[in-house]
Structures are given as structure tokens and as C-alpha cells.
Amino acid sequence: MRFSLFAVDLVVLLSTWIPLSSALPTLPPLTDYQIRNFKTIHKIYQFTVYPRQEAIIAQVTQDSIPELDPLFSPTVSGRIQEIGNFTNFRHSIEYFFGLAPRPQGSMYSAIVEAELTQFSSDHPSVAASTVIFKVALDDPSKPGFGAPGTRTYTYLKQTGFWHFDEQGRVDYYDLYIPALHEFATILNGADFGSKLVQLLATKQICQGAQKLCKGKNTQYHPQIGLGVGAVLNALGLSPLLDLPLINQLGLGSLNLGELTCFAKLSAKNFGTFDKLWADTVTCRIVHLMLAEVDPDDHCTHVGPTGGGKCVEYSYEDRQFKDTPLFGDTRRFQHASYSSIST
């Protein structure tokens, strides 16, 4: 029997390759706490997927929510940049689920997927994660969805750190949403740099505030004698030169309470969704969404004073005031790291 040199070379090659393939490193098994922490964060984000958050929102004013009791400590608090601090269970739950996009009136937007694309937990009490939300811009069940030129999906990212108590529940979080203003622009299909869009958004806030914030929660009491002409004059709009914009704005459709609100808010800075800790219209847009969930708590934030939320915060307070919120400045770093000599 004769072997060609090619056959011999092939045998040698296979003999050297097979052991290498079998010697590839295997991934170390995950610890129980790593699995637990991953599942906890995964479950939290799955409740933001529409319509799962509806059941949570329906219970948001309760002291305990059975679906969330294994996931959040009753004393949970945290920060979402650049939205604000949420210092208790109720406010935290309202943020996570009350602000999750969902269909509203004629506008369809909803989270349809939430995927953890990054996750690490090297200690039972701490984890870091990144989630990507897939957000439908129209009803996916609607005929013609996905046709060329139609709005389909966009995405939103949230990244940051979590801290867990001894029972594995989240008791602190420090999270960040990048490019939120750009996301809001895509979600609404509107240019928030446009004066008309800003004024129309302000008008919608005032109509919503008067609808949601009633009785003891009323924020804008009618200013007797206020007229559309005075409001237009304060805006610097001329009935002759700015007639197309004035017609599109349609202030004549507002009742006196709504017009009073519009006069007050249109005098404020419109702001940006990338900085919501401020006395701005954009801050009130967000808190009007929360007022729909819990008017007793959030109507003051939509009001003229901002209720302690839509007020001006310094850069230092927004970014670095950790101790009052987390108990110390190293909440998301295990104490063992402090012993490392650098």
C-alpha cells in the first residue's frame, strides 16, 4: 500500500489540530448569585414590555405589588440621568413602568422587546448592565406595518449599576439613558427645536394638566381677564406677520384655565430631554406622564412651581450628591477594592 505525501501531511495536520480543538477553554460556571442577579434585572425590564406594565401601573399607589415584591426592596431608591432622583419604592416603580412608552390616544408607541446586552456581577450585592429596548413606532398588527416609508421601530439604551440587598432585591440603582432627546424626537416624529412644535407641546401639557389635575390637585387657576391677545403679545407674535403660526396654534380652543397655564409655561425655557432636572416645559412633559399614573403625587410637578422636581438643580447636585441617595459614595463598589494599592 502506498501513501502520497499529501495524505501523510493531512494526517499530521489532523493529529495536531484535533487536540487543540478539544483543549479550548471552557467557560466557568456562573455562581448562584450571578444567576439570581441577572434574572432579577431581566424580570424588571420584561415588565416594561407592553402590555405587561399595565398591571403594574394599576397597582402603583399600593404599598406592595406582588409581581415586584421579589425584585425591589420596599426602601428602594435611585437615580436616572438625566431625569431625576427617585427616593422610595413608589417613585421608583412609577419611573420604571409609568414612563415606559405605551400607546396613548392616536399615537402608538410601545416597548416590544427588552434585551440585556451587557451584564456583569462579581459580588452578590452589585451588578452592572446595559439594556436595549426595541420600541414600535406604530401598531405592529396594523395592515401595512413595515412597508417602505412607514415608521416601524427605534431603540433606546439604558446602562448603569444596581445594588442588591441580602434577599437579592434591588435596593439602589444608578442608571443613565444616553441620547434621550434624540429618542424623544424620533418617538414623537417632531422637531422640538421648532417654535411651533414647542408651543403646541406646551398647549398639550396645559390641556392634559387641566384634565388630570382637578380639585385639590388643580395647578392653574383661571386668571380672570386674560385673553388670547395678551398671550400672543407676550410671545411676541403679531396677528398680521405671524398669522399662519397663530392659526396652527389655535389658542382660541383653550378654556381660561388652560390659557392661564399656557401663558405661564410658554414664558419658561422649553428645555431638552437630555436635561430634565430643570424648570422647563420638557420636564413637565415627563411629569404629566407620571401624573396620569399618580395625579396626587405628580400634579404639583406639572404646575407653575415645579413642585420640587421641575426646578433648577445644580450640576453638582444632579451628578454627585450620592450620600443622601445611596448612603455613601461607594455604594456600587465592593469594599474589598478599597484595599488595592494604586
mmCIF file of C-alpha atoms in Angstrom:
data_model
loop_
_atom_site.group_PDB
_atom_site.id
_atom_site.type_symbol
_atom_site.label_atom_id
_atom_site.label_comp_id
_atom_site.label_asym_id
_atom_site.label_seq_id
_atom_site.Cartn_x
_atom_site.Cartn_y
_atom_site.Cartn_z
ATOM 1 C CA MET A 1 0.000 0.000 0.000
ATOM 2 C CA ARG A 2 1.345 3.405 -0.949
ATOM 3 C CA PHE A 3 0.582 6.754 0.705
ATOM 4 C CA SER A 4 1.064 10.032 -1.082
ATOM 5 C CA LEU A 5 2.970 12.811 0.592
ATOM 6 C CA PHE A 6 -0.308 14.788 0.609
ATOM 7 C CA ALA A 7 -2.045 12.075 2.650
ATOM 8 C CA VAL A 8 0.804 11.975 5.152
ATOM 9 C CA ASP A 9 0.711 15.741 5.547
ATOM 10 C CA LEU A 10 -3.062 15.604 6.085
ATOM 11 C CA VAL A 11 -2.699 13.005 8.848
ATOM 12 C CA VAL A 12 -0.048 15.128 10.557
ATOM 13 C CA LEU A 13 -2.237 18.216 10.270
ATOM 14 C CA LEU A 14 -5.263 16.463 11.761
ATOM 15 C CA SER A 15 -3.202 14.985 14.581
ATOM 16 C CA THR A 16 -2.043 18.451 15.606
ATOM 17 C CA TRP A 17 -5.433 20.158 15.148
ATOM 18 C CA ILE A 18 -7.726 17.748 16.997
ATOM 19 C CA PRO A 19 -6.056 18.064 20.427
ATOM 20 C CA LEU A 20 -6.074 21.847 20.106
ATOM 21 C CA SER A 21 -9.812 21.928 19.446
ATOM 22 C CA SER A 22 -10.520 19.681 22.393
ATOM 23 C CA ALA A 23 -8.352 21.884 24.606
ATOM 24 C CA LEU A 24 -10.305 25.101 24.016
ATOM 25 C CA PRO A 25 -11.046 26.813 27.353
ATOM 26 C CA THR A 26 -14.493 26.195 28.815
ATOM 27 C CA LEU A 27 -16.499 28.968 30.402
ATOM 28 C CA PRO A 28 -16.533 28.841 34.196
ATOM 29 C CA PRO A 29 -19.963 28.097 35.665
ATOM 30 C CA LEU A 30 -21.955 31.055 36.900
ATOM 31 C CA THR A 31 -22.443 31.383 40.633
ATOM 32 C CA ASP A 32 -25.890 31.266 42.184
ATOM 33 C CA TYR A 33 -25.814 34.996 42.923
ATOM 34 C CA GLN A 34 -24.806 35.849 39.334
ATOM 35 C CA ILE A 35 -27.753 33.854 38.008
ATOM 36 C CA ARG A 36 -30.052 35.403 40.609
ATOM 37 C CA ASN A 37 -28.946 38.986 39.880
ATOM 38 C CA PHE A 38 -29.238 38.503 36.120
ATOM 39 C CA LYS A 39 -32.744 37.067 36.450
ATOM 40 C CA THR A 40 -33.814 39.910 38.735
ATOM 41 C CA ILE A 41 -32.777 42.634 36.291
ATOM 42 C CA HIS A 42 -34.149 40.659 33.344
ATOM 43 C CA LYS A 43 -37.541 40.316 35.051
ATOM 44 C CA ILE A 44 -37.660 44.024 35.925
ATOM 45 C CA TYR A 45 -37.119 45.007 32.312
ATOM 46 C CA GLN A 46 -39.603 42.438 30.988
ATOM 47 C CA PHE A 47 -42.335 44.267 32.903
ATOM 48 C CA THR A 48 -41.656 47.349 30.736
ATOM 49 C CA VAL A 49 -42.743 45.435 27.623
ATOM 50 C CA TYR A 50 -46.263 46.416 26.585
ATOM 51 C CA PRO A 51 -48.835 45.441 27.790
ATOM 52 C CA ARG A 52 -47.162 43.847 30.843
ATOM 53 C CA GLN A 53 -46.642 47.193 32.575
ATOM 54 C CA GLU A 54 -50.383 47.889 32.599
ATOM 55 C CA ALA A 55 -50.960 45.516 35.525
ATOM 56 C CA ILE A 56 -48.125 47.209 37.435
ATOM 57 C CA ILE A 57 -49.404 50.724 36.747
ATOM 58 C CA ALA A 58 -52.849 49.720 38.012
ATOM 59 C CA GLN A 59 -51.285 48.938 41.419
ATOM 60 C CA VAL A 60 -48.754 51.761 41.584
ATOM 61 C CA THR A 61 -50.382 53.583 44.504
ATOM 62 C CA GLN A 62 -50.350 50.419 46.635
ATOM 63 C CA ASP A 63 -47.711 49.842 49.323
ATOM 64 C CA SER A 64 -46.969 46.402 47.903
ATOM 65 C CA ILE A 65 -47.105 44.965 44.379
ATOM 66 C CA PRO A 66 -46.931 41.132 44.395
ATOM 67 C CA GLU A 67 -45.228 40.887 40.992
ATOM 68 C CA LEU A 68 -42.465 43.264 42.100
ATOM 69 C CA ASP A 69 -42.013 42.342 45.763
ATOM 70 C CA PRO A 70 -39.313 39.718 44.945
ATOM 71 C CA LEU A 71 -37.496 42.218 42.694
ATOM 72 C CA PHE A 72 -37.418 45.531 44.594
ATOM 73 C CA SER A 73 -36.721 46.326 48.232
ATOM 74 C CA PRO A 74 -39.564 48.289 49.876
ATOM 75 C CA THR A 75 -36.976 51.027 50.563
ATOM 76 C CA VAL A 76 -35.513 51.117 47.034
ATOM 77 C CA SER A 77 -34.160 54.427 45.753
ATOM 78 C CA GLY A 78 -32.031 55.539 42.853
ATOM 79 C CA ARG A 79 -31.055 57.978 40.155
ATOM 80 C CA ILE A 80 -31.843 58.050 36.443
ATOM 81 C CA GLN A 81 -29.741 60.517 34.479
ATOM 82 C CA GLU A 82 -30.875 62.986 33.241
ATOM 83 C CA ILE A 83 -34.385 62.543 34.632
ATOM 84 C CA GLY A 84 -34.037 62.738 38.404
ATOM 85 C CA ASN A 85 -33.813 61.014 41.765
ATOM 86 C CA PHE A 86 -36.477 58.545 42.886
ATOM 87 C CA THR A 87 -36.245 58.216 46.626
ATOM 88 C CA ASN A 88 -38.738 55.490 47.517
ATOM 89 C CA PHE A 89 -40.494 52.372 46.222
ATOM 90 C CA ARG A 90 -43.496 54.207 44.814
ATOM 91 C CA HIS A 91 -41.500 56.779 42.866
ATOM 92 C CA SER A 92 -39.113 54.113 41.563
ATOM 93 C CA ILE A 93 -41.951 51.934 40.303
ATOM 94 C CA GLU A 94 -43.663 54.923 38.701
ATOM 95 C CA TYR A 95 -40.450 55.722 36.842
ATOM 96 C CA PHE A 96 -39.657 52.207 35.606
ATOM 97 C CA PHE A 97 -43.163 51.423 34.404
ATOM 98 C CA GLY A 98 -45.103 54.708 34.221
ATOM 99 C CA LEU A 99 -42.623 56.214 31.757
ATOM 100 C CA ALA A 100 -42.264 53.093 29.608
ATOM 101 C CA PRO A 101 -43.676 54.026 26.170
ATOM 102 C CA ARG A 102 -47.144 52.666 25.552
ATOM 103 C CA PRO A 103 -49.982 53.554 23.155
ATOM 104 C CA GLN A 104 -51.624 56.875 24.008
ATOM 105 C CA GLY A 105 -54.662 58.082 22.078
ATOM 106 C CA SER A 106 -53.898 58.407 18.383
ATOM 107 C CA MET A 107 -50.150 57.978 18.927
ATOM 108 C CA TYR A 108 -48.809 54.429 19.010
ATOM 109 C CA SER A 109 -45.509 53.729 20.738
ATOM 110 C CA ALA A 110 -44.685 50.691 22.831
ATOM 111 C CA ILE A 111 -41.719 48.678 24.031
ATOM 112 C CA VAL A 112 -41.917 45.303 22.311
ATOM 113 C CA GLU A 113 -38.574 43.835 23.458
ATOM 114 C CA ALA A 114 -36.093 44.453 26.280
ATOM 115 C CA GLU A 115 -32.765 42.660 25.895
ATOM 116 C CA LEU A 116 -29.859 42.689 28.345
ATOM 117 C CA THR A 117 -26.881 43.057 26.017
ATOM 118 C CA GLN A 118 -24.272 43.605 28.752
ATOM 119 C CA PHE A 119 -24.222 42.206 32.276
ATOM 120 C CA SER A 120 -21.591 41.617 34.936
ATOM 121 C CA SER A 121 -21.818 40.784 38.629
ATOM 122 C CA ASP A 122 -18.653 39.940 40.559
ATOM 123 C CA HIS A 123 -20.248 40.236 44.006
ATOM 124 C CA PRO A 124 -23.683 39.267 45.382
ATOM 125 C CA SER A 125 -24.576 42.893 46.113
ATOM 126 C CA VAL A 126 -23.502 44.619 42.876
ATOM 127 C CA ALA A 127 -24.174 44.292 39.146
ATOM 128 C CA ALA A 128 -23.701 46.389 36.019
ATOM 129 C CA SER A 129 -25.932 46.117 32.975
ATOM 130 C CA THR A 130 -26.994 47.561 29.655
ATOM 131 C CA VAL A 131 -30.456 47.011 28.226
ATOM 132 C CA ILE A 132 -31.641 47.760 24.698
ATOM 133 C CA PHE A 133 -35.351 48.496 24.346
ATOM 134 C CA LYS A 134 -36.955 47.873 20.962
ATOM 135 C CA VAL A 135 -39.779 50.388 20.584
ATOM 136 C CA ALA A 136 -42.540 50.103 17.990
ATOM 137 C CA LEU A 137 -43.475 53.455 16.430
ATOM 138 C CA ASP A 138 -46.727 52.084 15.037
ATOM 139 C CA ASP A 139 -49.010 49.153 15.788
ATOM 140 C CA PRO A 140 -47.165 46.022 14.518
ATOM 141 C CA SER A 141 -50.527 44.280 13.992
ATOM 142 C CA LYS A 142 -51.751 47.064 11.720
ATOM 143 C CA PRO A 143 -52.059 46.175 7.995
ATOM 144 C CA GLY A 144 -49.163 47.650 6.055
ATOM 145 C CA PHE A 145 -46.836 47.868 9.057
ATOM 146 C CA GLY A 146 -43.230 47.798 7.873
ATOM 147 C CA ALA A 147 -43.992 48.946 4.345
ATOM 148 C CA PRO A 148 -41.295 51.161 2.778
ATOM 149 C CA GLY A 149 -41.500 54.719 4.057
ATOM 150 C CA THR A 150 -43.532 53.862 7.180
ATOM 151 C CA ARG A 151 -42.441 54.249 10.786
ATOM 152 C CA THR A 152 -41.511 50.901 12.319
ATOM 153 C CA TYR A 153 -39.055 50.629 15.212
ATOM 154 C CA THR A 154 -36.478 52.619 17.104
ATOM 155 C CA TYR A 155 -34.263 51.726 20.062
ATOM 156 C CA LEU A 156 -33.410 53.098 23.492
ATOM 157 C CA LYS A 157 -30.462 52.214 25.699
ATOM 158 C CA GLN A 158 -30.176 52.269 29.495
ATOM 159 C CA THR A 159 -26.945 51.417 31.275
ATOM 160 C CA GLY A 160 -25.624 51.578 34.831
ATOM 161 C CA PHE A 161 -25.272 49.900 38.211
ATOM 162 C CA TRP A 162 -27.530 48.004 40.605
ATOM 163 C CA HIS A 163 -27.193 47.149 44.282
ATOM 164 C CA PHE A 164 -28.980 44.204 45.902
ATOM 165 C CA ASP A 165 -29.987 43.558 49.495
ATOM 166 C CA GLU A 166 -29.380 40.257 51.304
ATOM 167 C CA GLN A 167 -32.581 38.837 49.806
ATOM 168 C CA GLY A 168 -31.428 39.614 46.272
ATOM 169 C CA ARG A 169 -33.823 42.519 45.760
ATOM 170 C CA VAL A 170 -32.732 45.805 44.173
ATOM 171 C CA ASP A 171 -32.321 48.420 46.884
ATOM 172 C CA TYR A 172 -30.295 51.030 44.939
ATOM 173 C CA TYR A 173 -29.744 51.849 41.276
ATOM 174 C CA ASP A 174 -27.712 54.443 39.359
ATOM 175 C CA LEU A 175 -28.676 54.379 35.676
ATOM 176 C CA TYR A 176 -28.195 56.515 32.592
ATOM 177 C CA ILE A 177 -30.142 56.912 29.339
ATOM 178 C CA PRO A 178 -27.968 58.362 26.547
ATOM 179 C CA ALA A 179 -29.387 60.475 23.698
ATOM 180 C CA LEU A 180 -32.837 60.750 25.303
ATOM 181 C CA HIS A 181 -33.671 63.971 23.453
ATOM 182 C CA GLU A 182 -32.918 62.369 20.099
ATOM 183 C CA PHE A 183 -35.022 59.347 21.076
ATOM 184 C CA ALA A 184 -37.952 61.625 22.019
ATOM 185 C CA THR A 185 -37.656 63.369 18.658
ATOM 186 C CA ILE A 186 -37.838 60.054 16.787
ATOM 187 C CA LEU A 187 -40.603 58.694 19.022
ATOM 188 C CA ASN A 188 -42.830 61.726 18.503
ATOM 189 C CA GLY A 189 -41.850 62.397 14.900
ATOM 190 C CA ALA A 190 -41.391 66.046 15.834
ATOM 191 C CA ASP A 191 -38.622 68.643 15.760
ATOM 192 C CA PHE A 192 -38.523 70.005 19.295
ATOM 193 C CA GLY A 193 -36.277 72.827 18.083
ATOM 194 C CA SER A 194 -39.224 74.267 16.135
ATOM 195 C CA LYS A 195 -41.033 77.161 17.829
ATOM 196 C CA LEU A 196 -44.393 75.856 16.622
ATOM 197 C CA VAL A 197 -43.699 72.356 17.974
ATOM 198 C CA GLN A 198 -42.618 73.809 21.319
ATOM 199 C CA LEU A 199 -45.781 75.908 21.605
ATOM 200 C CA LEU A 200 -48.026 73.016 20.545
ATOM 201 C CA ALA A 201 -46.347 70.759 23.124
ATOM 202 C CA THR A 202 -46.928 73.426 25.774
ATOM 203 C CA LYS A 203 -50.585 73.652 24.741
ATOM 204 C CA GLN A 204 -50.954 69.868 25.056
ATOM 205 C CA ILE A 205 -49.421 69.915 28.538
ATOM 206 C CA CYS A 206 -51.924 72.532 29.640
ATOM 207 C CA GLN A 207 -54.867 70.604 28.236
ATOM 208 C CA GLY A 208 -53.587 67.444 29.932
ATOM 209 C CA ALA A 209 -52.901 69.194 33.235
ATOM 210 C CA GLN A 210 -56.417 70.636 33.403
ATOM 211 C CA LYS A 211 -57.865 67.214 32.606
ATOM 212 C CA LEU A 212 -55.781 65.193 35.091
ATOM 213 C CA CYS A 213 -55.161 67.681 37.893
ATOM 214 C CA LYS A 214 -58.534 68.569 39.346
ATOM 215 C CA GLY A 215 -59.886 69.627 42.734
ATOM 216 C CA LYS A 216 -57.099 69.825 45.302
ATOM 217 C CA ASN A 217 -54.610 68.907 42.570
ATOM 218 C CA THR A 218 -55.501 71.875 40.331
ATOM 219 C CA GLN A 219 -52.340 73.746 39.360
ATOM 220 C CA TYR A 220 -53.522 76.502 37.035
ATOM 221 C CA HIS A 221 -56.474 78.505 38.300
ATOM 222 C CA PRO A 222 -58.155 80.726 35.675
ATOM 223 C CA GLN A 223 -56.730 84.245 35.527
ATOM 224 C CA ILE A 224 -59.761 86.478 35.157
ATOM 225 C CA GLY A 225 -59.414 88.947 32.293
ATOM 226 C CA LEU A 226 -56.655 87.052 30.492
ATOM 227 C CA GLY A 227 -57.204 86.939 26.740
ATOM 228 C CA VAL A 228 -55.582 85.329 23.725
ATOM 229 C CA GLY A 229 -54.351 88.724 22.508
ATOM 230 C CA ALA A 230 -52.364 89.329 25.684
ATOM 231 C CA VAL A 231 -50.800 85.859 25.481
ATOM 232 C CA LEU A 232 -49.811 86.352 21.830
ATOM 233 C CA ASN A 233 -48.350 89.744 22.664
ATOM 234 C CA ALA A 234 -46.262 88.219 25.478
ATOM 235 C CA LEU A 235 -44.944 85.679 22.960
ATOM 236 C CA GLY A 236 -44.007 88.474 20.569
ATOM 237 C CA LEU A 237 -46.403 87.202 17.906
ATOM 238 C CA SER A 238 -48.068 89.628 15.509
ATOM 239 C CA PRO A 239 -51.641 88.884 14.353
ATOM 240 C CA LEU A 240 -50.576 90.087 10.913
ATOM 241 C CA LEU A 241 -47.000 88.871 10.498
ATOM 242 C CA ASP A 242 -47.412 85.555 12.337
ATOM 243 C CA LEU A 243 -50.944 84.651 11.274
ATOM 244 C CA PRO A 244 -50.090 81.162 9.870
ATOM 245 C CA LEU A 245 -48.356 80.160 13.116
ATOM 246 C CA ILE A 246 -51.164 81.637 15.226
ATOM 247 C CA ASN A 247 -53.784 79.716 13.238
ATOM 248 C CA GLN A 248 -51.860 76.454 13.646
ATOM 249 C CA LEU A 249 -51.500 77.114 17.359
ATOM 250 C CA GLY A 250 -55.255 77.524 17.848
ATOM 251 C CA LEU A 251 -55.222 79.144 21.290
ATOM 252 C CA GLY A 252 -58.876 80.054 20.869
ATOM 253 C CA SER A 253 -59.770 76.420 21.631
ATOM 254 C CA LEU A 254 -58.389 76.672 25.185
ATOM 255 C CA ASN A 255 -60.571 77.367 28.201
ATOM 256 C CA LEU A 256 -59.436 80.067 30.617
ATOM 257 C CA GLY A 257 -57.638 77.644 32.933
ATOM 258 C CA GLU A 258 -55.759 76.117 30.007
ATOM 259 C CA LEU A 259 -54.936 79.559 28.620
ATOM 260 C CA THR A 260 -53.622 80.632 32.029
ATOM 261 C CA CYS A 261 -51.409 77.556 32.091
ATOM 262 C CA PHE A 262 -50.184 78.283 28.562
ATOM 263 C CA ALA A 263 -49.342 81.879 29.465
ATOM 264 C CA LYS A 264 -47.242 80.718 32.425
ATOM 265 C CA LEU A 265 -45.458 77.800 30.757
ATOM 266 C CA SER A 266 -44.759 79.499 27.422
ATOM 267 C CA ALA A 267 -42.778 82.083 29.396
ATOM 268 C CA LYS A 268 -40.447 79.325 30.660
ATOM 269 C CA ASN A 269 -37.489 77.758 28.895
ATOM 270 C CA PHE A 270 -38.687 74.840 26.752
ATOM 271 C CA GLY A 271 -35.592 72.811 27.622
ATOM 272 C CA THR A 272 -34.267 69.497 26.377
ATOM 273 C CA PHE A 273 -34.959 65.853 27.195
ATOM 274 C CA ASP A 274 -31.241 65.417 27.854
ATOM 275 C CA LYS A 275 -31.580 67.585 30.981
ATOM 276 C CA LEU A 276 -34.884 67.101 32.773
ATOM 277 C CA TRP A 277 -33.861 68.255 36.262
ATOM 278 C CA ALA A 278 -34.929 71.787 35.387
ATOM 279 C CA ASP A 279 -37.723 74.365 35.439
ATOM 280 C CA THR A 280 -38.635 73.602 31.844
ATOM 281 C CA VAL A 281 -41.517 72.522 29.674
ATOM 282 C CA THR A 282 -39.762 69.241 28.812
ATOM 283 C CA CYS A 283 -39.577 68.321 32.489
ATOM 284 C CA ARG A 284 -43.321 68.886 32.764
ATOM 285 C CA ILE A 285 -43.960 66.729 29.692
ATOM 286 C CA VAL A 286 -42.359 63.815 31.544
ATOM 287 C CA HIS A 287 -44.157 64.524 34.804
ATOM 288 C CA LEU A 288 -47.502 64.835 33.035
ATOM 289 C CA MET A 289 -46.995 61.192 32.022
ATOM 290 C CA LEU A 290 -46.415 60.379 35.694
ATOM 291 C CA ALA A 291 -49.427 62.481 36.732
ATOM 292 C CA GLU A 292 -51.549 60.204 34.574
ATOM 293 C CA VAL A 293 -50.343 57.320 36.752
ATOM 294 C CA ASP A 294 -50.495 59.146 40.100
ATOM 295 C CA PRO A 295 -52.044 62.653 39.987
ATOM 296 C CA ASP A 296 -51.883 63.141 43.760
ATOM 297 C CA ASP A 297 -48.112 62.868 43.665
ATOM 298 C CA HIS A 298 -47.139 64.414 40.346
ATOM 299 C CA CYS A 299 -49.593 67.206 39.536
ATOM 300 C CA THR A 300 -47.503 69.674 41.559
ATOM 301 C CA HIS A 301 -44.522 68.830 39.347
ATOM 302 C CA VAL A 302 -46.515 69.878 36.273
ATOM 303 C CA GLY A 303 -47.575 73.099 37.999
ATOM 304 C CA PRO A 304 -46.000 76.562 37.824
ATOM 305 C CA THR A 305 -43.598 75.978 40.737
ATOM 306 C CA GLY A 306 -42.381 72.577 39.544
ATOM 307 C CA GLY A 307 -43.195 71.015 42.930
ATOM 308 C CA GLY A 308 -39.556 70.329 43.813
ATOM 309 C CA LYS A 309 -38.994 68.204 40.688
ATOM 310 C CA CYS A 310 -39.205 70.561 37.706
ATOM 311 C CA VAL A 311 -36.915 73.105 39.330
ATOM 312 C CA GLU A 312 -33.328 74.105 38.655
ATOM 313 C CA TYR A 313 -30.708 71.745 40.093
ATOM 314 C CA SER A 314 -27.013 72.499 40.010
ATOM 315 C CA TYR A 315 -24.624 70.296 38.068
ATOM 316 C CA GLU A 316 -23.051 69.095 41.319
ATOM 317 C CA ASP A 317 -26.400 68.146 42.861
ATOM 318 C CA ARG A 318 -27.522 66.270 39.742
ATOM 319 C CA GLN A 319 -24.333 64.315 39.249
ATOM 320 C CA PHE A 320 -22.533 63.894 42.556
ATOM 321 C CA LYS A 321 -24.896 64.079 45.544
ATOM 322 C CA ASP A 322 -24.595 60.353 46.270
ATOM 323 C CA THR A 323 -24.563 60.106 50.054
ATOM 324 C CA PRO A 324 -28.158 61.311 50.695
ATOM 325 C CA LEU A 325 -29.424 58.951 47.990
ATOM 326 C CA PHE A 326 -27.230 55.854 48.355
ATOM 327 C CA GLY A 327 -25.930 56.195 51.905
ATOM 328 C CA ASP A 328 -22.318 56.670 50.761
ATOM 329 C CA THR A 329 -20.234 57.461 47.673
ATOM 330 C CA ARG A 330 -19.071 53.868 47.066
ATOM 331 C CA ARG A 331 -22.381 52.015 47.140
ATOM 332 C CA PHE A 332 -21.714 50.209 43.856
ATOM 333 C CA GLN A 333 -18.123 49.246 44.631
ATOM 334 C CA HIS A 334 -17.389 46.310 46.910
ATOM 335 C CA ALA A 335 -15.343 47.246 49.983
ATOM 336 C CA SER A 336 -12.556 44.807 49.008
ATOM 337 C CA TYR A 337 -11.485 47.121 46.189
ATOM 338 C CA SER A 338 -10.522 49.816 48.682
ATOM 339 C CA SER A 339 -7.618 47.627 49.846
ATOM 340 C CA ILE A 340 -5.974 47.664 46.406
ATOM 341 C CA SER A 341 -2.747 49.648 46.384
ATOM 342 C CA THR A 342 -2.565 52.010 43.419
#
